[in-house]
Coordinates of C-alpha atoms in Angstrom, one line a residue:
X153 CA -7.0 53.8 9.2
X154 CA -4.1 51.3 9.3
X155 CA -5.0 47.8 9.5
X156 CA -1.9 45.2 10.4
X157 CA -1.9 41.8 9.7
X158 CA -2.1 39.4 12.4
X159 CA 1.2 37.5 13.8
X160 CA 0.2 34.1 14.7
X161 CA 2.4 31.4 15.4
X162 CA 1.5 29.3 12.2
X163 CA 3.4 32.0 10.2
X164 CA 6.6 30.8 11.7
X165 CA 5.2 26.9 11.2
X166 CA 9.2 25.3 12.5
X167 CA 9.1 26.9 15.8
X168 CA 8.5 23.9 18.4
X169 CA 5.4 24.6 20.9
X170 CA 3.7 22.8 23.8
X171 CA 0.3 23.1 24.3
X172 CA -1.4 25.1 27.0
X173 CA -2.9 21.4 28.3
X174 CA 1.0 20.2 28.0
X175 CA 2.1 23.0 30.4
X176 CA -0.5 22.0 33.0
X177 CA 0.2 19.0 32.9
X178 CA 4.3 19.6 34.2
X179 CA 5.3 18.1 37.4
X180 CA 6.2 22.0 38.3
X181 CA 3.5 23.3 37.9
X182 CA 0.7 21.2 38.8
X183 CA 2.5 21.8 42.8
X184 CA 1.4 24.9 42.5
X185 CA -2.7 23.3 42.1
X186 CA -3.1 25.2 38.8
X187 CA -7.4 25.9 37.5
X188 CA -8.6 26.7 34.3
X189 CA -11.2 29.5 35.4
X190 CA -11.2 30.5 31.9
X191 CA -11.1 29.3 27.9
X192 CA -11.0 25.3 28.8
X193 CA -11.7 24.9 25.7
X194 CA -9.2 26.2 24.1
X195 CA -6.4 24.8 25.8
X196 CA -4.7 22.8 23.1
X197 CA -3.4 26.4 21.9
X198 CA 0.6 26.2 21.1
X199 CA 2.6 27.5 23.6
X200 CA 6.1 29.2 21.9
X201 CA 7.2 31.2 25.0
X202 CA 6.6 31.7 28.4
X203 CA 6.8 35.5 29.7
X204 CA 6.6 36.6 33.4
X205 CA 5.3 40.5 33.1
X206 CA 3.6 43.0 35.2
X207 CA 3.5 45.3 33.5
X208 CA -0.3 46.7 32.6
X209 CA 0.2 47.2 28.6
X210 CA 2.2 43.8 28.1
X211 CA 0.5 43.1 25.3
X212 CA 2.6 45.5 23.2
X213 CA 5.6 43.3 24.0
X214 CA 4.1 40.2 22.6
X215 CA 4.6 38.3 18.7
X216 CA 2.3 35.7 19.9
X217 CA 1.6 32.4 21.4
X218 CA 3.5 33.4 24.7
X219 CA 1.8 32.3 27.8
X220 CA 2.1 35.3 30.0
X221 CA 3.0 34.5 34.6
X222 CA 1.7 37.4 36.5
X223 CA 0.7 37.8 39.8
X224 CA -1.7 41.4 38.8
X225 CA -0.1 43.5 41.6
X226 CA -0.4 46.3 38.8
X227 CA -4.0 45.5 38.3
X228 CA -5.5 45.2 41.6
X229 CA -8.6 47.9 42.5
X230 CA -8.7 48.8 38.9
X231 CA -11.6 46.9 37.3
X232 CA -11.2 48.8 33.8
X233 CA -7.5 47.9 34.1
X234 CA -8.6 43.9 34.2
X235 CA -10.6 43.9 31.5
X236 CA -7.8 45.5 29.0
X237 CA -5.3 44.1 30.3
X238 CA -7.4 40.6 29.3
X239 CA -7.9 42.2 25.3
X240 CA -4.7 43.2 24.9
X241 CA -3.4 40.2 25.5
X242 CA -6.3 38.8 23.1
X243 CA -5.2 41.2 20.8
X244 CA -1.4 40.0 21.1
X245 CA -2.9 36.4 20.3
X246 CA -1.7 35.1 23.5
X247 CA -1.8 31.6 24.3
X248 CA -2.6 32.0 28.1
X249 CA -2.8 33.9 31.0
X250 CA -1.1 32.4 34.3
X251 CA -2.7 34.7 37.6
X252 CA -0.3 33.4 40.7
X253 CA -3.0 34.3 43.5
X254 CA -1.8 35.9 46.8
X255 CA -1.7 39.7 48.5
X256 CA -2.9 40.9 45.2
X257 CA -5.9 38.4 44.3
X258 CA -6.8 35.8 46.8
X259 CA -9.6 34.8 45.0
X260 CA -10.1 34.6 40.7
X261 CA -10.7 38.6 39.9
X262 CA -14.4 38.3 38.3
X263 CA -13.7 40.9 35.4
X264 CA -10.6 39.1 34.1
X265 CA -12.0 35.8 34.3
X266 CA -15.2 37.1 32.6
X267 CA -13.3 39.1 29.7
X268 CA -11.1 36.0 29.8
X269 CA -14.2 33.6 28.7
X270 CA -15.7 35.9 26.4
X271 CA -12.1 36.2 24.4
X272 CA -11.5 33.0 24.6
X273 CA -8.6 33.3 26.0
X274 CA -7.2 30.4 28.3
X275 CA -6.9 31.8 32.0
X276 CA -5.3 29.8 34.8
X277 CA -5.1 30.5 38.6
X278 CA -2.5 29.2 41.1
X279 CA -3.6 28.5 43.9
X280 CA -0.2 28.0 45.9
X281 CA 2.7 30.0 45.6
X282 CA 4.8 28.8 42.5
X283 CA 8.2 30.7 41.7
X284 CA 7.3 31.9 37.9
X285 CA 11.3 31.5 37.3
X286 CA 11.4 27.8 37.5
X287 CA 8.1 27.5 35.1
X288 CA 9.9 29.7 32.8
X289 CA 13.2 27.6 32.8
X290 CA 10.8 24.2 32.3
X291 CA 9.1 25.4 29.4
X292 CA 11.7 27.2 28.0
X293 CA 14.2 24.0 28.1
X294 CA 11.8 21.8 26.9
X295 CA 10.7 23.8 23.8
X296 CA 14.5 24.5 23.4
X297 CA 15.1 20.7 23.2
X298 CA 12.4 20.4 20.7
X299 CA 13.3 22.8 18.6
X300 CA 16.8 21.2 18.5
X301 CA 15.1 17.4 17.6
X302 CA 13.3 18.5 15.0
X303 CA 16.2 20.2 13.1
X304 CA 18.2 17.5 13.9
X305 CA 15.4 14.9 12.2
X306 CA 14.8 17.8 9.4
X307 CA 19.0 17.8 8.5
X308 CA 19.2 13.9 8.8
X309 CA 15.7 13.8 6.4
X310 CA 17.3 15.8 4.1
X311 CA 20.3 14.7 3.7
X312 CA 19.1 11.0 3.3
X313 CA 16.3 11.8 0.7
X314 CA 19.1 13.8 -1.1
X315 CA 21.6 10.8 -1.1
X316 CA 18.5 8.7 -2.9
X317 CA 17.8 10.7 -5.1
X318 CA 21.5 11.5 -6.4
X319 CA 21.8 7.3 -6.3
X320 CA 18.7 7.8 -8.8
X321 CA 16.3 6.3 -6.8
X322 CA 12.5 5.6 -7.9
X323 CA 9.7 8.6 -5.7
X324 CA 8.6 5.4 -4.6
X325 CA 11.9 4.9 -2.6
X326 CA 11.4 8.3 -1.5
X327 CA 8.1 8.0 0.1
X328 CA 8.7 4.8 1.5
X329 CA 11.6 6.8 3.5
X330 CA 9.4 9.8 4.8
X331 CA 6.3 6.9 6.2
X332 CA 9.2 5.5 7.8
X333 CA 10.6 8.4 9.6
X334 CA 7.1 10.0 10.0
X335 CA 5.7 6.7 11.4
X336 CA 2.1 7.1 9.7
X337 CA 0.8 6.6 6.2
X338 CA 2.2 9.4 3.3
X339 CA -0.1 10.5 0.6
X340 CA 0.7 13.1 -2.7
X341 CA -2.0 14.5 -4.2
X342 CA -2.5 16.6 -7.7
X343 CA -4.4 20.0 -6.5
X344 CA -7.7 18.6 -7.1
X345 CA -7.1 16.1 -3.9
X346 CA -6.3 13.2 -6.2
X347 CA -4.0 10.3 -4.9
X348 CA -1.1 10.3 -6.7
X349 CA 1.0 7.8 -4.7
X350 CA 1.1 6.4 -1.2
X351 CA 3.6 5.2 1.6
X352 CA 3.1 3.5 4.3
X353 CA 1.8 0.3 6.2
X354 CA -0.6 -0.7 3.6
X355 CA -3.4 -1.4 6.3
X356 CA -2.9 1.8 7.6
X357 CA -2.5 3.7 4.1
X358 CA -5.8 1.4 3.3
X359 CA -7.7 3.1 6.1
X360 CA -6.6 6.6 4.9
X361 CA -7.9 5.7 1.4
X362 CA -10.9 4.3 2.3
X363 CA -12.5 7.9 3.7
X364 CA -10.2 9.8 1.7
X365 CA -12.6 12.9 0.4
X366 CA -13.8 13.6 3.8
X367 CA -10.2 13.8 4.9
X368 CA -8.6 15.3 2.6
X369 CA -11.5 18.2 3.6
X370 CA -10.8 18.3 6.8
X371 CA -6.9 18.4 6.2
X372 CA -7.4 21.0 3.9
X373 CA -8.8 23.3 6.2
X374 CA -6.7 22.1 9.1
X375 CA -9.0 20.7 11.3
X376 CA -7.9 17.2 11.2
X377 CA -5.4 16.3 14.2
X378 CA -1.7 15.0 13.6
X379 CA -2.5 15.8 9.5
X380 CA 0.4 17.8 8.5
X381 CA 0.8 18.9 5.0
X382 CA 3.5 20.7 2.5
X383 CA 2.5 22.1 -1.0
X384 CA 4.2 20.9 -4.0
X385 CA 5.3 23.7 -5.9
X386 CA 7.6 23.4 -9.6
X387 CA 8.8 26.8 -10.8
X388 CA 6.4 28.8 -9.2
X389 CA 3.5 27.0 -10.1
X390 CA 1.7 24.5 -7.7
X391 CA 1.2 21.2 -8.5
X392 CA 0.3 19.1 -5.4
X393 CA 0.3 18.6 -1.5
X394 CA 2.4 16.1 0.5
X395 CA 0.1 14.9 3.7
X396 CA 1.6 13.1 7.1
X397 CA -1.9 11.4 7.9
X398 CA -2.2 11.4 11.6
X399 CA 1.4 12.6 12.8
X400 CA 2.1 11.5 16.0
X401 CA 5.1 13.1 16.8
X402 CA 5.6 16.6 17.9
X403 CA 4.1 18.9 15.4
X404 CA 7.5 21.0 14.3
X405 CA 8.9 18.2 13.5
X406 CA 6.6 17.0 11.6
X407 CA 6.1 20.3 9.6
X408 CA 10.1 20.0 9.2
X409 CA 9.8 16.5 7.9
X410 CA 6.5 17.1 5.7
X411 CA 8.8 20.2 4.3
X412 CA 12.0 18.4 3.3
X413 CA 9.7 15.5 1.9
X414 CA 8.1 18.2 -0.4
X415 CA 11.9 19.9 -1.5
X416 CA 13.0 16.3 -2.2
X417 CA 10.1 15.4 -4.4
X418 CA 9.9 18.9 -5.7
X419 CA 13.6 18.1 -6.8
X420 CA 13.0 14.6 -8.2
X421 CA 10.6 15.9 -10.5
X422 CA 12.4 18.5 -11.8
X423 CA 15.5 16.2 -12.7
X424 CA 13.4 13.4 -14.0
X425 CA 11.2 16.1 -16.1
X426 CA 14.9 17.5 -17.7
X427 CA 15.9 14.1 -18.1
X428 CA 18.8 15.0 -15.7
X429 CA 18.8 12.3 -13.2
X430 CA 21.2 10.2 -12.3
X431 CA 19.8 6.6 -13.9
X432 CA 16.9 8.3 -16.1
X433 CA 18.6 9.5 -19.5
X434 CA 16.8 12.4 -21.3
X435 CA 13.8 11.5 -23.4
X436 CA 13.1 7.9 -21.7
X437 CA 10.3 7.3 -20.6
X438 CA 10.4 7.9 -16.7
X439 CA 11.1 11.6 -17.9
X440 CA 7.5 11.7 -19.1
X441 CA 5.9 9.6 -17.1
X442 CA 3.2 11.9 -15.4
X443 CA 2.3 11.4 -11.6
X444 CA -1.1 10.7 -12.4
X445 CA 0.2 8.2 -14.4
X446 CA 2.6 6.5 -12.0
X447 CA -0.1 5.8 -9.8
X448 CA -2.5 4.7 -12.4
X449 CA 0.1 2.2 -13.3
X450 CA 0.4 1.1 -9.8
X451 CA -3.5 0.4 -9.0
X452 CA -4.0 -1.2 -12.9
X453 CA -0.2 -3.2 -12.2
X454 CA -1.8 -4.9 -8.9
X455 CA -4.7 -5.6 -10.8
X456 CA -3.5 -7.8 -13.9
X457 CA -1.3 -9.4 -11.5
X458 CA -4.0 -10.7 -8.8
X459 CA -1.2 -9.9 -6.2
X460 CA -3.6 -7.7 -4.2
X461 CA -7.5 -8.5 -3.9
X462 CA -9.5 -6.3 -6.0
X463 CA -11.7 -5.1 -3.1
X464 CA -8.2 -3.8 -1.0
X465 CA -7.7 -2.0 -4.3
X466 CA -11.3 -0.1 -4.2
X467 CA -9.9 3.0 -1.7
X468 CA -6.9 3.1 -4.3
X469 CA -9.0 3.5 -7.6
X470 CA -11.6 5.7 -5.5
X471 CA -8.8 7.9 -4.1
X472 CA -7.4 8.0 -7.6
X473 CA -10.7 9.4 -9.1
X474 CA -11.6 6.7 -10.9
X475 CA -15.9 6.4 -10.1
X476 CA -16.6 3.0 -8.4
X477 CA -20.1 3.3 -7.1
X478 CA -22.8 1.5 -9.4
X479 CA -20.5 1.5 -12.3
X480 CA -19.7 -0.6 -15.1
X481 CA -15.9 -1.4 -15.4
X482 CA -14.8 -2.1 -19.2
X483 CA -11.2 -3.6 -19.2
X484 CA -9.1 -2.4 -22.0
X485 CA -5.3 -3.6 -23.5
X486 CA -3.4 -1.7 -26.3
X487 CA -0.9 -2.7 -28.1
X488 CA 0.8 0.7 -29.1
X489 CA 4.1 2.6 -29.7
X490 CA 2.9 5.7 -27.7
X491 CA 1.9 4.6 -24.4
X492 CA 1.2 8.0 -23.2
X493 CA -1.5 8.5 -26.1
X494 CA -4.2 6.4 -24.8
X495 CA -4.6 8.1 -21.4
X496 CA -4.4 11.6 -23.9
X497 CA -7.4 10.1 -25.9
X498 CA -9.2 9.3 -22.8
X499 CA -9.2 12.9 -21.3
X500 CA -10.4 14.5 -25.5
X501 CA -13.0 12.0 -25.1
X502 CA -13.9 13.1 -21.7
X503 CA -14.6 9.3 -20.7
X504 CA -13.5 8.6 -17.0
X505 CA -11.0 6.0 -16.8
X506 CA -8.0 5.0 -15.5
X507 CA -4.6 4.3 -18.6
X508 CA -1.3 2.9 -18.2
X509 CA 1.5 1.0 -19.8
X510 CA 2.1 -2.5 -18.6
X511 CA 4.7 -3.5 -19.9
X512 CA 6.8 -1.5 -23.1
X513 CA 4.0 -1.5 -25.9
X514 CA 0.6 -2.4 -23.6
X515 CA -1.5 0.1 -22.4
X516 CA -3.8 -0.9 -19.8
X517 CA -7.4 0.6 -20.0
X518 CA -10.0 0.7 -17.6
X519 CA -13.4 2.6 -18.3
X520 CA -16.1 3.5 -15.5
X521 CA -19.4 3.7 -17.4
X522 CA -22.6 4.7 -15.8
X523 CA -24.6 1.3 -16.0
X524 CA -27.0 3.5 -18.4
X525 CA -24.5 4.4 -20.9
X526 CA -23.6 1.8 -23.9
X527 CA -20.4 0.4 -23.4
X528 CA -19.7 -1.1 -26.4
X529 CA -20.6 2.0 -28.5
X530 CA -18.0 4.3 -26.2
X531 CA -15.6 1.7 -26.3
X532 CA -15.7 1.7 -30.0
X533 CA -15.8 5.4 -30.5
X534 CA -12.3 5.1 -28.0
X535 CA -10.8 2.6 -30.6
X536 CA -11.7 4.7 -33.5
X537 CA -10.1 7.9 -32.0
X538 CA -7.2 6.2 -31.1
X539 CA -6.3 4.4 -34.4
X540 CA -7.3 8.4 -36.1
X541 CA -4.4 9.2 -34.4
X542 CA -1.2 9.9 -36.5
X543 CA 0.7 7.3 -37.5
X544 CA -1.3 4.8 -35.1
X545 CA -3.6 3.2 -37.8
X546 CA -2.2 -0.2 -36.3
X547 CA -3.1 0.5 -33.2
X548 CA -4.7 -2.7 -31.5
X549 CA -7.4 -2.5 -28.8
X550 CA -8.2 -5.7 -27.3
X551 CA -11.5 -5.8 -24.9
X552 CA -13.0 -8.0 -22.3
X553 CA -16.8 -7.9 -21.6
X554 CA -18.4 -4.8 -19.5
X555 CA -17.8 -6.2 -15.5
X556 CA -20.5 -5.0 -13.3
X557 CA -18.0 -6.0 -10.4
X558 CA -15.4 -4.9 -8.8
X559 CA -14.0 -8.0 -8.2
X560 CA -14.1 -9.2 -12.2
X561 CA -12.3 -6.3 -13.5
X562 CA -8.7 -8.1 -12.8
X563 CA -10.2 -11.3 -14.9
X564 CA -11.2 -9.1 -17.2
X565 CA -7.7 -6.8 -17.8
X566 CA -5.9 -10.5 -18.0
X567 CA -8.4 -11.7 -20.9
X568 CA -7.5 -8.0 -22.9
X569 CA -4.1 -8.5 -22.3
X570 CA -4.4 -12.1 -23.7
X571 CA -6.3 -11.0 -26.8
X572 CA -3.9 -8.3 -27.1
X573 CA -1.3 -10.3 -27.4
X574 CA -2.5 -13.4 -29.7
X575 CA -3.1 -10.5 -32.2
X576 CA -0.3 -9.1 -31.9
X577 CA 1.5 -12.8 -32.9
X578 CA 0.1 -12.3 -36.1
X579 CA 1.0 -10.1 -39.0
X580 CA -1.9 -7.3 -38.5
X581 CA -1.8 -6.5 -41.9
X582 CA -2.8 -10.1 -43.0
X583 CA -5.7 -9.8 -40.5
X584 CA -9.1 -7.9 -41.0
X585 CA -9.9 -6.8 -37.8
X586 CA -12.6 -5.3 -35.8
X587 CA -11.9 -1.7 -33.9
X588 CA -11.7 -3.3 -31.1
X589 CA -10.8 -7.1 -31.2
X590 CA -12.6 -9.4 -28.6
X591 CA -11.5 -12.9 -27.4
X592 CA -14.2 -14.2 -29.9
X593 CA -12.3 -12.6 -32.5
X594 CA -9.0 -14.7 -31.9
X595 CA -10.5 -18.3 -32.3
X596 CA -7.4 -20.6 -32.7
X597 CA -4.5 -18.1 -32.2
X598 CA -6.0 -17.5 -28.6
X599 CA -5.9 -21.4 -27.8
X600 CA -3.0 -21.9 -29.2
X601 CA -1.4 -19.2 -27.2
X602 CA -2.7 -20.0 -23.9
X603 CA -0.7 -23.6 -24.3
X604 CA 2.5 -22.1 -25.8
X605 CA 4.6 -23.1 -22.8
X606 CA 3.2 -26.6 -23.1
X607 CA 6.3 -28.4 -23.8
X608 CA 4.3 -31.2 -26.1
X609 CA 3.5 -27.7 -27.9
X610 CA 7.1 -26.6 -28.4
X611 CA 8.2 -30.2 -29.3
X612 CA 5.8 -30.4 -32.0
X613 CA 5.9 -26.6 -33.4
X614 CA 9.7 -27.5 -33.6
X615 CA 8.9 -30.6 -35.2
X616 CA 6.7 -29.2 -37.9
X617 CA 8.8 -25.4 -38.5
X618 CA 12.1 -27.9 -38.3
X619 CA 12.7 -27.7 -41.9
X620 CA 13.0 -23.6 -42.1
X621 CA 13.9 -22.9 -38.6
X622 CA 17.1 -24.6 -39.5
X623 CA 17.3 -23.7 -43.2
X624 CA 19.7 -20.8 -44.3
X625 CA 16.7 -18.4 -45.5
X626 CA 15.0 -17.3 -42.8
X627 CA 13.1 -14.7 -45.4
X628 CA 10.3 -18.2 -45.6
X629 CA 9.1 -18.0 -43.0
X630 CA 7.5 -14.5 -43.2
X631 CA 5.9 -15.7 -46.5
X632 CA 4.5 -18.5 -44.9
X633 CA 3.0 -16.9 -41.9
X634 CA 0.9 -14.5 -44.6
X635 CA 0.0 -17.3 -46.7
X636 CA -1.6 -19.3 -43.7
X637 CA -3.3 -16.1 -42.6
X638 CA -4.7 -15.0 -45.6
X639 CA -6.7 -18.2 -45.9
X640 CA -3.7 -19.9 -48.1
X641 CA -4.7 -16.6 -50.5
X642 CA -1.7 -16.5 -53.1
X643 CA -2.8 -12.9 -54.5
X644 CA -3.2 -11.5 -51.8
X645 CA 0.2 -12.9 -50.3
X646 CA 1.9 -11.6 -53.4
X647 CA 0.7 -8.0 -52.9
X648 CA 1.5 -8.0 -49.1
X649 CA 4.8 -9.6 -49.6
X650 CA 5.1 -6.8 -53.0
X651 CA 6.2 -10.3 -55.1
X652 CA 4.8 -10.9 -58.7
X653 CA 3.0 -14.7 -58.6
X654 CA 5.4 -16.7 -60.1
X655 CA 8.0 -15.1 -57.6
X656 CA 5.8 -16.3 -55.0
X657 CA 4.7 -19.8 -56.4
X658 CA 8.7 -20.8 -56.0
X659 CA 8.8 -19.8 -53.0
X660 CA 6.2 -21.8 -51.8
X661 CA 7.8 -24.7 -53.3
X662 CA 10.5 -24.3 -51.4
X663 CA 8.7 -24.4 -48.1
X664 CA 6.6 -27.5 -49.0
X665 CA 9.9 -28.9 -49.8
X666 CA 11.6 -27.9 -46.9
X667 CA 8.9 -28.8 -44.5
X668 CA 8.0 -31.9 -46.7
X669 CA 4.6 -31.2 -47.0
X670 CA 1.8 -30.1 -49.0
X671 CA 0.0 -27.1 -48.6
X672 CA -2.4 -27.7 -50.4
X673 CA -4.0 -30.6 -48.5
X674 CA -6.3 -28.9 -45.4
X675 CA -5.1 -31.3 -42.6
X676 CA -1.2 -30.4 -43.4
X677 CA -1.8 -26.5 -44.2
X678 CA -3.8 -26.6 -40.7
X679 CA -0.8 -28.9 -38.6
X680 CA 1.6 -26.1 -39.8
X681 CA -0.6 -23.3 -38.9
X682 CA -1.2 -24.5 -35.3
X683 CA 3.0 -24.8 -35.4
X684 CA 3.4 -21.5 -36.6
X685 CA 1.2 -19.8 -34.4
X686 CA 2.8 -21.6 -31.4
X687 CA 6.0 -20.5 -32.5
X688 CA 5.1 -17.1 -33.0
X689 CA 3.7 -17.2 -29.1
X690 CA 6.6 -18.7 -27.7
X691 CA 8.5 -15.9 -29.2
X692 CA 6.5 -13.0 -28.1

C-alpha cells in the first residue's frame, strides 16, 4: 500500500491566496447572486487558483487550494458520479466548488450538496448566469498582484535589515524595523516560549505580554488569526521563533516579512557570536551576551531607572519567565569582573531569577522566592557560591530587604546598587564583610555617598585631602585610606600595605604634616575620614 503525503497550500507558505469569503465577496461575482449550500463554515479557506473544469475526474489535476467553476453538464443523471466527483475534489484539498446553475442543474443537486457538507468542502451555487472566464481573470489578477507586493515588501525588508546590520546596528534596531513594516507588535522567543525581546507600540506589545502563555499556545498551533511566525534556526539547530502578533496585512506577505526578519536575526547572531560584526570586535562583550540576557537587561535596566512604572513592567518579567504571582522579590547588585557569572550561578543553584549587568562591573539580581522559602538563607547560599567561584573571592553582593511587592522591587535594586557601590569606595581588603553586605552594613560610607555631589561636600573633602591631592606623592593617599579603615590599626596597615612599622610610622608623619593634622585626636582622624570617603565617591 502506498500512502502519499498531502499537498496543502501551507507547504508552499509565499504563495499569495484570497479566501473563499474574499471571492464572494467580488463585485463580479456577487452579479451572478452566489449561495453557500455547502461548508459555510469553512469559508476562510485560501484560495491559490481558480480552475474552470468539466471534466468528471478533475481532482487528479489539482495541487490544492484551487477553487474549481463548473457548470456539472458531465455529471447530470449520475448520482454516484456527484458524490465522487465531491471526494475527489476533497481528496485534492480543494478550496471550493463553484456549480453555475442552468440546463444542467436548475436547482442545488442534493447528493453534491450533501457529500459537500459532510467533506466539509465549501460549495457555492450561481444562481444567474456568470461567464467563469471573467471570475478566472479577477482572481487570477488579483492574486497575481499580491504575489508581486509581497516580494516586493520581502526584497525591500531584506535589503534594509541587511544594510543595518552591515552598519552594525544593535537587534534592537532590527526589530524596531520589522514592527514598523509589519504594523503590529514583534516578539522572539527562546523554544520554551520565553520573551526574549520585543518591538512594537509599547501599549500594543504591553497587551501581547500581558496574556502571553495563552497566546503563545494558540500561535503555536496556528489557531490564533493574523499570528504569523518564523523559526530561528543557527547551524542547524533551533533556537527560537519570530511572531507578527495579529498581522493585518495579507498573509504572504507577512510570512515573507516574518521570514526575512528571521534570516536577518539568524545572521546577526551568528556575526555577533564570531565576533565578526561590523562595530562588535571579537571577545567583547556584545559577542557573548546571550538573548536571554539582553532582555533580562532590558526589564532589570527599566527598573533601576524608574523610567517605566513597575506594574507596566509585570507582562515583561512574566513573559520573561521570571514567577510574579504571590512571590517574594529579593533585589540583588554585584560588583564583579565576570558579569556573565552571576546569571551562571543562578541556573547551578536552580533559584529563579532574573541577572544582568548594569553598567561594566554591576550585576543586577532579582530573585522570586516562594513567600515560604527563607530569603535570607538562599540569598546567602547565592553569595557564598558566587565568591567559591575562581578567582571571585572579592566578589561583592550588596542586598536590599525581601519586597513582597511588585511595585518596591525598583526601590529596592536602587538601595543594592547604592550599597554596592559605597563598598566598593573602599579598599575591600581593609573591610570585614558579611556575604552579602546590607545598607546597615555601610553606616557612614553610605551617607557620605549619597551627598557626594553636594558641592559643600566637594568643597570641604578638597579642603581637608588639599595637602596630598596636591603633594608630588600620590602613593599617601592609599596608606591613608587603610589606616582610617582599619580603625587607625598601624599593624594591620603595615601588613596590607607589606611595610615593616617604622616604614609606616614615617609615612604617617608625612600625611599629618601634609594635611596639618593629628591623627591621633578622634575629631580630626574622623573630619578626614568623612573627606576621604567623599573623595573616594566623587571618584567612582
Amino acid at each position: 500500500m502506498t500512502t502519499t503525503t498531502p499537498r496543502t497550500p501551507a507547504q508552499q507558505p509565499w504563495e499569495p491566496a484570497l479566501s473563499v469569503r474574499q471571492v464572494l465577496g467580488l463585485e463580479r461575482v456577487r452579479a451572478g447572486q452566489p449561495e453557500v449550500v455547502a461548508g459555510a463554515h469553512r469559508l476562510d479557506r485560501p484560495v491559490r487558483w481558480v480552475h474552470v473544469a468539466e471534466a468528471a475526474d478533475v481532482g487528479v489535476m489539482l495541487s490544492g487550494g484551487e477553487m474549481v467553476l463548473t457548470t456539472g453538464v458531465l455529471l447530470a443523471g449520475d448520482e454516484d458520479g456527484q458524490g465522487e466527483y465531491i471526494r475527489s475534489l476533497d481528496r485534492a484539498e480543494a478550496a471550493a466548488v463553484v456549480l453555475g446553475l442552468g440546463r444542467a442543474f436548475p436547482a442545488p443537486p442534493e447528493v453534491m450538496r450533501s457529500a459537500a457538507e459532510r467533506c466539509g468542502l465549501p460549495m457555492v451555487v450561481l444562481h444567474r448566469p456568470f461567464p467563469f472566464a471573467e471570475l478566472t481573470e479577477e482572481v487570477q489578477s488579483r492574486l497575481l498582484r499580491r504575489k508581486f507586493a509581497a516580494v516586493s515588501l520581502s526584497e525591500a525588508v531584506r535589503t534594509e535589515l541587511t544594510g543595518l546590520i552591515t552598519a552594525g546596528a544593535p537587534v534592537q534596531r532590527l526589530l524596531d524595523e520589522v514592527a514598523r513594516h509589519a504594523g503590529c507588535p514583534v516578539v522572539v522567543t527562546n523554544l520554551a516560549h520565553r520573551v526574549l525581546a520585543t518591538a512594537g507600540e509599547r501599549a500594543a506589545v504591553d497587551d501581547v505580554l500581558r496574556d502571553w502563555e495563552r497566546i503563545a499556545r494558540q500561535a503555536g498551533a496556528g489557531s490564533a488569526d493574523g499570528w504569523v511566525r518564523a523559526e530561528l534556526t543557527c547551524r542547524g539547530e533551533g533556537w527560537g521563533r519570530l511572531v507578527l502578533c495579529g498581522y493585518r496585512g495579507e498573509r504572504a506577505a507577512g510570512r515573507l516579512l516574518a521570514d526575512r526578519a528571521a534570516e536577518a536575526l539568524v545572521l546577526h547572531r551568528m556575526l555577533a557570536g564570531d565576533g565578526t560584526q561590523p562595530g562588535v570586535p571579537a571577545g567583547s562583550r556584545e559577542s557573548w551576551d546571550s538573548w536571554e540576557e539582553q532582555s533580562a537587561r532590558s526589564l532589570l535596566t527599566d527598573l533601576v531607572s524608574g523610567a517605566v512604572p513597575a506594574r507596566q513592567l509585570l507582562p515583561r518579567a512574566r513573559a520573561a519567565g521570571l514567577p510574579v504571582n504571590r512571590r517574594v522579590f529579593v533585589p540583588l547588585v554585584v560588583r564583579e569582573r565576570e558579569p556573565a557569572r552571576p546569571a551562571r550561578v543562578l541556573r547551578r543553584l536552580g533559584l529563579p531569577g532574573l541577572a544582568a549587568r548594569l553598567a561594566d562591573d554591576h550585576v543586577a539580581v532579582l530573585l522570586s522566592l516562594a513567600p515560604d522559602q527563607d530569603a535570607r538563607a538562599l540569598t546567602g547560599h547565592f553569595a557564598t557560591r558566587l565568591r567559591a567561584e575562581p578567582d571571585n573571592s572579592h566578589a561583592v553582593v550588596a542586598a536590599a530587604d525581601a519586597r513582597a511587592d511588585w511595585t518596591d522591587v525598583p526601590a529596592g535594586l536602587r538601595e543594592a546598587q547604592h550599597v554596592a557601590d559605597a563598598v566598593a569606595d573602599s579598599p575591600a581588603a581593609a573591610l570585614d564583610l558579611p556575604p552579602v553586605v546590607r545598607l546597615r552594613d555601610i553606616h557612614l560610607r553610605g551617607l557620605v555617598r549619597l551627598l557626594r555631589d553636594d558641592p559643600h561636600v566637594q568643597s570641604f573633602a578638597e579642603r581637608e585631602l588639599d595637602g596630598l591631592l596636591r603633594g608630588p606623592d600620590q602613593d599617601l593617599l592609599p596608606v591613608l585610606r587603610t589606616y582610617l579603615a582599619t580603625g587607625r590599626n598601624k599593624s594591620r596597615t603595615a601588613q596590607l600595605h607589606h611595610v615593616s612599622r617604622p616604614a609606616l610610622y614615617r609615612r604617617l608623619e608625612a600625611i599629618q604634616g601634609r594635611l596639618g593634622v593629628d591623627l591621633d585626636d578622634f575629631e580630626q582622624a574622623a573630619s578626614v575620614h568623612i573627606a576621604l570617603l567623599a573623595h573616594d565617591a566623587q571618584q567612582g
